[in-house]
XYZ file of C-alpha atoms in Angstrom:
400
model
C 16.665 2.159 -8.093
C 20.428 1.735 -8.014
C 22.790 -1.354 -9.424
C 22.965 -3.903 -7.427
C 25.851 -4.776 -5.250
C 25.472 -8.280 -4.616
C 28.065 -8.748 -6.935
C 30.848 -8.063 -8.921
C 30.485 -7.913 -12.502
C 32.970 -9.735 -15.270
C 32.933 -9.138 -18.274
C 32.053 -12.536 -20.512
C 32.962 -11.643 -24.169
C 35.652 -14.112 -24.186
C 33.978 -17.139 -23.479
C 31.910 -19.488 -24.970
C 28.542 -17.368 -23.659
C 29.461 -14.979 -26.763
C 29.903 -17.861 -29.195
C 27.832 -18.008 -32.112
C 25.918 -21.284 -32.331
C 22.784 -23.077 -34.749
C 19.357 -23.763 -32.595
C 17.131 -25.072 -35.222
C 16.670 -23.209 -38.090
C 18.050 -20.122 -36.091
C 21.697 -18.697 -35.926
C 21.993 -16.954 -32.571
C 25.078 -14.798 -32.087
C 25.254 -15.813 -28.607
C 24.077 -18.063 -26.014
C 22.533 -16.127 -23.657
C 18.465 -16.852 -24.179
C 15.695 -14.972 -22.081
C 13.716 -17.466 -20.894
C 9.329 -17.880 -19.947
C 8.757 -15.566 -17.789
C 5.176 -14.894 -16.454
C 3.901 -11.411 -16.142
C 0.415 -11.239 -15.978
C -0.620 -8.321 -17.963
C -2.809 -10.020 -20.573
C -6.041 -8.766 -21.159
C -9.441 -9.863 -19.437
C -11.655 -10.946 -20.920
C -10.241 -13.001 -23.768
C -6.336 -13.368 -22.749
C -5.058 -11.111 -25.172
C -1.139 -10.414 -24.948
C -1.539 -6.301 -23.521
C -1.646 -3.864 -26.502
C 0.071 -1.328 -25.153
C 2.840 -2.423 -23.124
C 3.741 -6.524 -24.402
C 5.743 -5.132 -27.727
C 7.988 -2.847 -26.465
C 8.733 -5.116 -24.088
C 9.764 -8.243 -25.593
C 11.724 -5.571 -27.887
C 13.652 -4.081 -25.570
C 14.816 -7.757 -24.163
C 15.574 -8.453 -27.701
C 17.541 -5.657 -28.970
C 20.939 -7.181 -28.558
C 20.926 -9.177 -32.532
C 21.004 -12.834 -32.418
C 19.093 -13.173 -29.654
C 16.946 -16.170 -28.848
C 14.027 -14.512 -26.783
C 11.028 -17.319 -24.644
C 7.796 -16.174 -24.499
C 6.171 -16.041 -21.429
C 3.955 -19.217 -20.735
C 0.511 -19.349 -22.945
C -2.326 -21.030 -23.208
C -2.953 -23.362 -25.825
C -6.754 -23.292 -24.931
C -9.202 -21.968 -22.713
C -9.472 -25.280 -20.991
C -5.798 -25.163 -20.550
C -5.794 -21.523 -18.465
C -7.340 -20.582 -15.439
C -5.550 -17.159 -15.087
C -7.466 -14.347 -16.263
C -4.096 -11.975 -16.853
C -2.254 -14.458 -18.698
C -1.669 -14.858 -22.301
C -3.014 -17.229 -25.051
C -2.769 -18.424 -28.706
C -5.878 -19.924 -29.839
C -8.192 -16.604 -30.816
C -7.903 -14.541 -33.391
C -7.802 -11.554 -31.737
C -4.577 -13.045 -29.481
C -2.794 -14.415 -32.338
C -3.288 -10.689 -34.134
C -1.330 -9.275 -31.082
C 1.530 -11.897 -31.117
C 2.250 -11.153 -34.618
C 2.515 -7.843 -33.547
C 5.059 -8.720 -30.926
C 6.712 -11.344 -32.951
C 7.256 -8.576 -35.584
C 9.193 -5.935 -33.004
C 11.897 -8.681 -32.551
C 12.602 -9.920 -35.780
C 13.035 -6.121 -36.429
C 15.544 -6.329 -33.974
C 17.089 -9.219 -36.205
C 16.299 -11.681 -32.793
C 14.440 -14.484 -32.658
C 11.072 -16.073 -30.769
C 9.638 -19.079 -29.714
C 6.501 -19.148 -28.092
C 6.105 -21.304 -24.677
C 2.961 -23.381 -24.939
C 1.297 -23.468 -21.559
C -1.174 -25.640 -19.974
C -1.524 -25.601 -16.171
C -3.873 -28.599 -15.109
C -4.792 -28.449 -11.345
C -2.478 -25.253 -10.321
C -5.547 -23.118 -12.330
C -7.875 -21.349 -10.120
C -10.642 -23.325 -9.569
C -13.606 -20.322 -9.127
C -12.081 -19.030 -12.081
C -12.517 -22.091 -14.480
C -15.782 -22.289 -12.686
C -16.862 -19.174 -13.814
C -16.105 -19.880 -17.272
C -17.720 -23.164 -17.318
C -14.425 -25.317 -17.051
C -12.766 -28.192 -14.788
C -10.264 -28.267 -13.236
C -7.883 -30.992 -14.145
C -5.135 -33.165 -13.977
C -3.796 -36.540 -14.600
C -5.391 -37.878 -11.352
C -8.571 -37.445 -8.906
C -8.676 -35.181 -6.457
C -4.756 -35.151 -5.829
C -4.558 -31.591 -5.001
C -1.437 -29.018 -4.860
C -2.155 -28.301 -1.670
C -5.254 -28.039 1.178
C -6.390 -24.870 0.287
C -6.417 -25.883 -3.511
C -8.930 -28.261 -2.538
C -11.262 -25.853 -0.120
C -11.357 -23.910 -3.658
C -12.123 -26.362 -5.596
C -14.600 -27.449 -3.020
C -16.199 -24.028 -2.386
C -16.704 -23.710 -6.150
C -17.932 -26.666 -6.597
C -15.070 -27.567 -9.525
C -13.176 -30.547 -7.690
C -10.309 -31.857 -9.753
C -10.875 -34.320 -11.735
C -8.561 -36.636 -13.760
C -8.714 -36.419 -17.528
C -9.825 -38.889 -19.707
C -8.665 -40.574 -22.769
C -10.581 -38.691 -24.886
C -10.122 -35.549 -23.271
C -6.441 -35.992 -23.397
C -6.641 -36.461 -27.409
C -8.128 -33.101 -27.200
C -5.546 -31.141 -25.280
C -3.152 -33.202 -27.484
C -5.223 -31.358 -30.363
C -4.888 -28.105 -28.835
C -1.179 -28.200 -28.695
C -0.922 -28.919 -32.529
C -3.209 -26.379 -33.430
C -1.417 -23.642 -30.558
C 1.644 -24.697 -32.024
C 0.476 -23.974 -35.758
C -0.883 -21.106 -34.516
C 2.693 -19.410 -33.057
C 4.484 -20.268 -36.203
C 1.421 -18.474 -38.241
C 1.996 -15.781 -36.187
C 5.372 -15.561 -37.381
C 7.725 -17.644 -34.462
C 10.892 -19.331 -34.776
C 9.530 -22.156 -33.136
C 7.378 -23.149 -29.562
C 8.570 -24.843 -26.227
C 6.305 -27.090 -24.472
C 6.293 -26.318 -21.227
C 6.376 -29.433 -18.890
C 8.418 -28.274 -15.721
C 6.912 -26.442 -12.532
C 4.366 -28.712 -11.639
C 2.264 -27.768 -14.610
C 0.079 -30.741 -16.453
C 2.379 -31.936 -18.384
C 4.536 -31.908 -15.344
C 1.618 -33.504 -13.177
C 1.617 -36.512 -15.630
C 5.258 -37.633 -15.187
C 5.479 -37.082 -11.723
C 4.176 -40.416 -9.651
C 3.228 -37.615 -6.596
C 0.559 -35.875 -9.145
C -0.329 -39.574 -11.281
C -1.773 -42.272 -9.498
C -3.190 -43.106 -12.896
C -3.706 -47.185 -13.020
C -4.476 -46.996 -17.289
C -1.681 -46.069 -19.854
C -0.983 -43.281 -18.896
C 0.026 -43.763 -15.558
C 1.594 -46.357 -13.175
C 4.960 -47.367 -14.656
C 8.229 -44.605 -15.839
C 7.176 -45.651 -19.179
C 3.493 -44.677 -18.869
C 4.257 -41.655 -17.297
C 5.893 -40.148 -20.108
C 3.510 -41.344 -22.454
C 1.733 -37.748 -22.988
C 4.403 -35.433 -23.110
C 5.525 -37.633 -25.944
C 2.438 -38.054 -27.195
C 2.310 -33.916 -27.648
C 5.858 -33.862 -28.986
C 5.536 -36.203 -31.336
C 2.325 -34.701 -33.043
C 3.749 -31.187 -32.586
C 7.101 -32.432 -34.775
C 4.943 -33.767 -37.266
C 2.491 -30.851 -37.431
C 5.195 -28.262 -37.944
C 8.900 -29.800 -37.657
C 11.494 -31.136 -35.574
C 13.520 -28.282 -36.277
C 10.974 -25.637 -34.367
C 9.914 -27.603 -31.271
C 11.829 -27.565 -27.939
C 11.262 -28.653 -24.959
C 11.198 -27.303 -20.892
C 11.809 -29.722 -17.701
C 12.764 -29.337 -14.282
C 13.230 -32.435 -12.780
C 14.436 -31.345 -9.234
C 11.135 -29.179 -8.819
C 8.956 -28.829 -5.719
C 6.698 -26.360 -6.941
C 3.132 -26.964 -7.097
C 3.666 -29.333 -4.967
C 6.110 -32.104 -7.226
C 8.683 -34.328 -6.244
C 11.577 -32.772 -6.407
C 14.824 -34.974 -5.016
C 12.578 -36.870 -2.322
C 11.481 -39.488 -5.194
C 14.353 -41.757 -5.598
C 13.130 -42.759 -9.287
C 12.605 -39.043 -10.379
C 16.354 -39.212 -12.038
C 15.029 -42.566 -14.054
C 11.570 -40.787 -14.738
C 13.719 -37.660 -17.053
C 15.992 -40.045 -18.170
C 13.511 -41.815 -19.645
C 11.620 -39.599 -21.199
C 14.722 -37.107 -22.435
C 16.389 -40.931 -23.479
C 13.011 -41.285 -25.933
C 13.556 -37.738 -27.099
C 17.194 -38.476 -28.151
C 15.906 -41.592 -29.392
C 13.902 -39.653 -32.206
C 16.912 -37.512 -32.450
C 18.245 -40.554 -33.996
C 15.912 -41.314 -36.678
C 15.871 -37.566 -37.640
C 13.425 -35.605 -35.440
C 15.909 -33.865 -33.649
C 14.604 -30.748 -31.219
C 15.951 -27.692 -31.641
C 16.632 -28.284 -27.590
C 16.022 -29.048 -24.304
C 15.419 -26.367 -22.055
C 16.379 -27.298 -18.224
C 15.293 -25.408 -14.661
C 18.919 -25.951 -12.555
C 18.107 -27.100 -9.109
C 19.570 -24.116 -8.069
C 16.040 -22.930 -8.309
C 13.269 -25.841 -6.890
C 10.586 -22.793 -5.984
C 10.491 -19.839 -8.610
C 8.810 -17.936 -5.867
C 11.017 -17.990 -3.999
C 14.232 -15.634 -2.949
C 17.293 -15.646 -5.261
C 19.319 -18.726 -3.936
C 16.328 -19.618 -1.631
C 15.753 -23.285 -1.561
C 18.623 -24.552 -3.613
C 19.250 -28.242 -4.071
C 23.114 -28.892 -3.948
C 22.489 -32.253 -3.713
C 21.884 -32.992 -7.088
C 22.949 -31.931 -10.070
C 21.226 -32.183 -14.132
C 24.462 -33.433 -15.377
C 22.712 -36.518 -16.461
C 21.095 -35.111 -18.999
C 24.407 -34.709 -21.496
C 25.056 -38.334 -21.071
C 21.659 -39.000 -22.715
C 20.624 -36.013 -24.979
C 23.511 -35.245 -27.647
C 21.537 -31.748 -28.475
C 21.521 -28.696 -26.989
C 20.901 -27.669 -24.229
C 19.461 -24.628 -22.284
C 20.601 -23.897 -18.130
C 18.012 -21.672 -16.683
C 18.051 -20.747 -12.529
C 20.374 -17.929 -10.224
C 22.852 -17.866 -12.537
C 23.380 -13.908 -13.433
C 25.111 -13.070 -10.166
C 27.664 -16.432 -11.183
C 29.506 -15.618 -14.112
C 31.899 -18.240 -12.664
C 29.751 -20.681 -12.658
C 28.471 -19.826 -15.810
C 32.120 -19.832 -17.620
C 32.253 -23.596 -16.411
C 29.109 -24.567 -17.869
C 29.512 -22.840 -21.470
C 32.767 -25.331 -21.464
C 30.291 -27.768 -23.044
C 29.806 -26.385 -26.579
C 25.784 -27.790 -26.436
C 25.252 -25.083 -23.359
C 23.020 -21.998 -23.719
C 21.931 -19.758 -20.323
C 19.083 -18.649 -19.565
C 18.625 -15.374 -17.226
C 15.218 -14.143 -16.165
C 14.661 -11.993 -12.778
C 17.814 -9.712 -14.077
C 16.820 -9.755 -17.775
C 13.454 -8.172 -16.561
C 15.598 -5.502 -14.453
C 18.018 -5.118 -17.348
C 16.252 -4.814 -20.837
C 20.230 -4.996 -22.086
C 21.298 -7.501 -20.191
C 23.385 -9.432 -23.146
C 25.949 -6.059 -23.596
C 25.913 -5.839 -19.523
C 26.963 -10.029 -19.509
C 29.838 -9.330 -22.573
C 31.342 -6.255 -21.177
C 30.954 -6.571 -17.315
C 28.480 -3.611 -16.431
C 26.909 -3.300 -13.154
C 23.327 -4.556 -12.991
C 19.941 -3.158 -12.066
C 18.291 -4.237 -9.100
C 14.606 -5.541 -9.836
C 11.836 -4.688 -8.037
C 9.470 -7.991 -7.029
C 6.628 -6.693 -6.235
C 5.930 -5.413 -9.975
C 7.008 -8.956 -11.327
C 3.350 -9.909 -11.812
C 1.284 -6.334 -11.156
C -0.870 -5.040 -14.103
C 0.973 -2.183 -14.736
C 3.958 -0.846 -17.274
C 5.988 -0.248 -14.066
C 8.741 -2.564 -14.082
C 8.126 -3.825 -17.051
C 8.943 -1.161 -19.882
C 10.684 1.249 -17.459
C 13.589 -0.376 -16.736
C 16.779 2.094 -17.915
C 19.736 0.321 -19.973
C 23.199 1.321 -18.554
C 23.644 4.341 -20.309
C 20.261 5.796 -19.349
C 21.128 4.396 -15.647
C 24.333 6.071 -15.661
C 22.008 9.415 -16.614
C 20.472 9.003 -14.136
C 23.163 9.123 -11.383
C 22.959 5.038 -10.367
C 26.403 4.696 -11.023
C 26.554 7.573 -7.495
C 23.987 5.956 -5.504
């Protein structure tokens, strides 16, 4: 597969991108982070991180040192899953392997924080069936779409809203994933509560039509997501918990811009997180999806929102902040926005394509192409077998 040619590459060494910076307890030594990134190659039964592929790939995306490297999303329980190819962090046997992985980049002297992942009513129904779980979210039979519900229906699993109760238990399994990654050996954990997933379907008045605490007004709507944060920060530190949003989303069937209050919903909630900043529970950051990207499935610049912008957020959060969505084929864009000293990038589709993607942002080098249809196949193609530049240039790219 040849570089691409969809743009032309600068070099970025001389801007803030390659400027050193504190995230937590961690010195990177630049601010280019790889972000979540779903692959589906866990192990089934038992969603077990793959043995013989997930190391050498997180190490080759973390062999640049100083690198702040995002697991891909994982389950804090089985409850919380629904995909039988995607990783999680509650069995021994799974934490065993993400020591193992955790390990390969710290070798590399990068660093990892493990994305804790719960997907409420975007699970497959049949599949939580099968295992003897519901399907879930913060409200009845609300579902992501019509053929969510002919699932649901056909597997007799209907969604269901959680209860009190239940929700002190996924609260539970948070603190206890979250105690897990750091046993394992992590830097830290981001909750994940962007792309319509259930922390997502909680704040967003499309997903809640909740009429108890936890639903109904902005403030209620937040209520779990700080509700996890707050017993994640006392469970293992301020210092090692971050945060993921995107509040200009559509997938999974979320708001997006169409909700006039959306903007007051994340302010809100990011406004209660800098409020605990405050009084000395700082997170290590906020992690942001650009509306640049409202669909991950969808095409590179596919779907963009130019309408609005999440701007607001550095008028209310004084920490840092990640940028994650298109932005490897815009260094320009990407010069303006590491103006703001808080601002780390994230890069995903091209940091899968280009296992040394940080030295091909600093000195300007052409880019491999990736290859889609192997984003989320169960195999080591496209995944480990993606050449660096000077095994590309080997191999005659640089002709093609």
């Amino acid at each position: 597969m040849p570089f691409s040619k969809d743009f032309k590459p600068v070099p970025l060494k001389d801007t803030n991108l390659f400027k050193p910076i504190q995230i937590g307890k961690m010195q990177l030594q630049h601010r280019a982070v790889y972000p979540p990134l779903t692959r589906m190659r866990a192990h089934y039964p038992g969603n077990v991180p793959n043995k013989d592929w997930a190391a050498e790939y997180y190490e080759q995306r973390a062999q640049y040192p100083g690198t702040l490297v995002i697991t891909e999303g994982t389950f804090i329980s089985a409850a919380a899953g629904g995909y039988d190819n995607a990783p999680g962090i509650w069995s021994e046997e799974q934490i065993a392997e993400w020591t193992k992985i955790i390990k390969k980049v710290h070798e590399n002297k990068s660093y990892m924080y493990v994305q804790l992942w719960n997907v409420g009513r975007q699970a497959f129904p049949d599949t939580l069936a099968r295992d003897g779980l519901k399907l879930v979210s913060a409200s009845d039979d609300i579902y992501v779409d019509e053929e969510q519900r002919e699932k649901a229906l056909k597997a007799k699993n209907p969604q269901r809203a959680l209860t009190k109760d239940e929700i002190k238990q996924h609260v539970a399994d948070y603190v206890q994933a979250a105690k897990n990654a750091i046993g394992a050996g992590a830097d830290g954990i981001e909750v994940m509560a962007a792309n319509g997933f259930l922390l997502n379907q909680f704040i967003d008045p499309i997903s809640n039509h909740r009429t108890d605490s936890y639903g109904g007004s902005i403030e209620n709507r937040s209520r779990l997501i700080l509700e996890v944060i707050d017993a994640i920060v006392e469970a293992i530190g301020n210092e090692r918990v971050a945060i993921r949003f995107s509040p200009w989303n559509t997938y999974g069937s979320q708001s997006g811009s169409d909700e006039p209050l959306i903007l007051a919903q994340y302010a809100h909630v990011i406004g209660e997180l800098e409020k605990r900043a405050k009084e000395g529970k700082r997170l290590s950051y906020i992690h942001l999806v650009e509306p640049r990207v409202s669909n991950p499935f969808l095409a590179e610049g596919v779907g963009a929102d130019i309408t609005v912008t999440n701007d607001f957020a550095y008028s209310i959060w004084k920490g840092p902040i990640i940028r994650a969505g298109n932005l490897a084929y815009y260094p320009d864009i990407v010069k303006d926005m590491v103006k703001d000293d808080r601002t780390l990038i994230a890069y995903g589709r091209l940091w899968i394509a280009n296992p040394d993607l940080v030295q091909r942002l600093k000195d300007g080098l052409p880019l491999n192409k990736y290859d889609r249809p192997t984003f989320y196949a169960m195999s080591d193609k496209g995944y480990t077998d993606y050449p660096t530049y000077e095994q590309a240039l080997k191999l005659g790219w640089d002709k093609e």
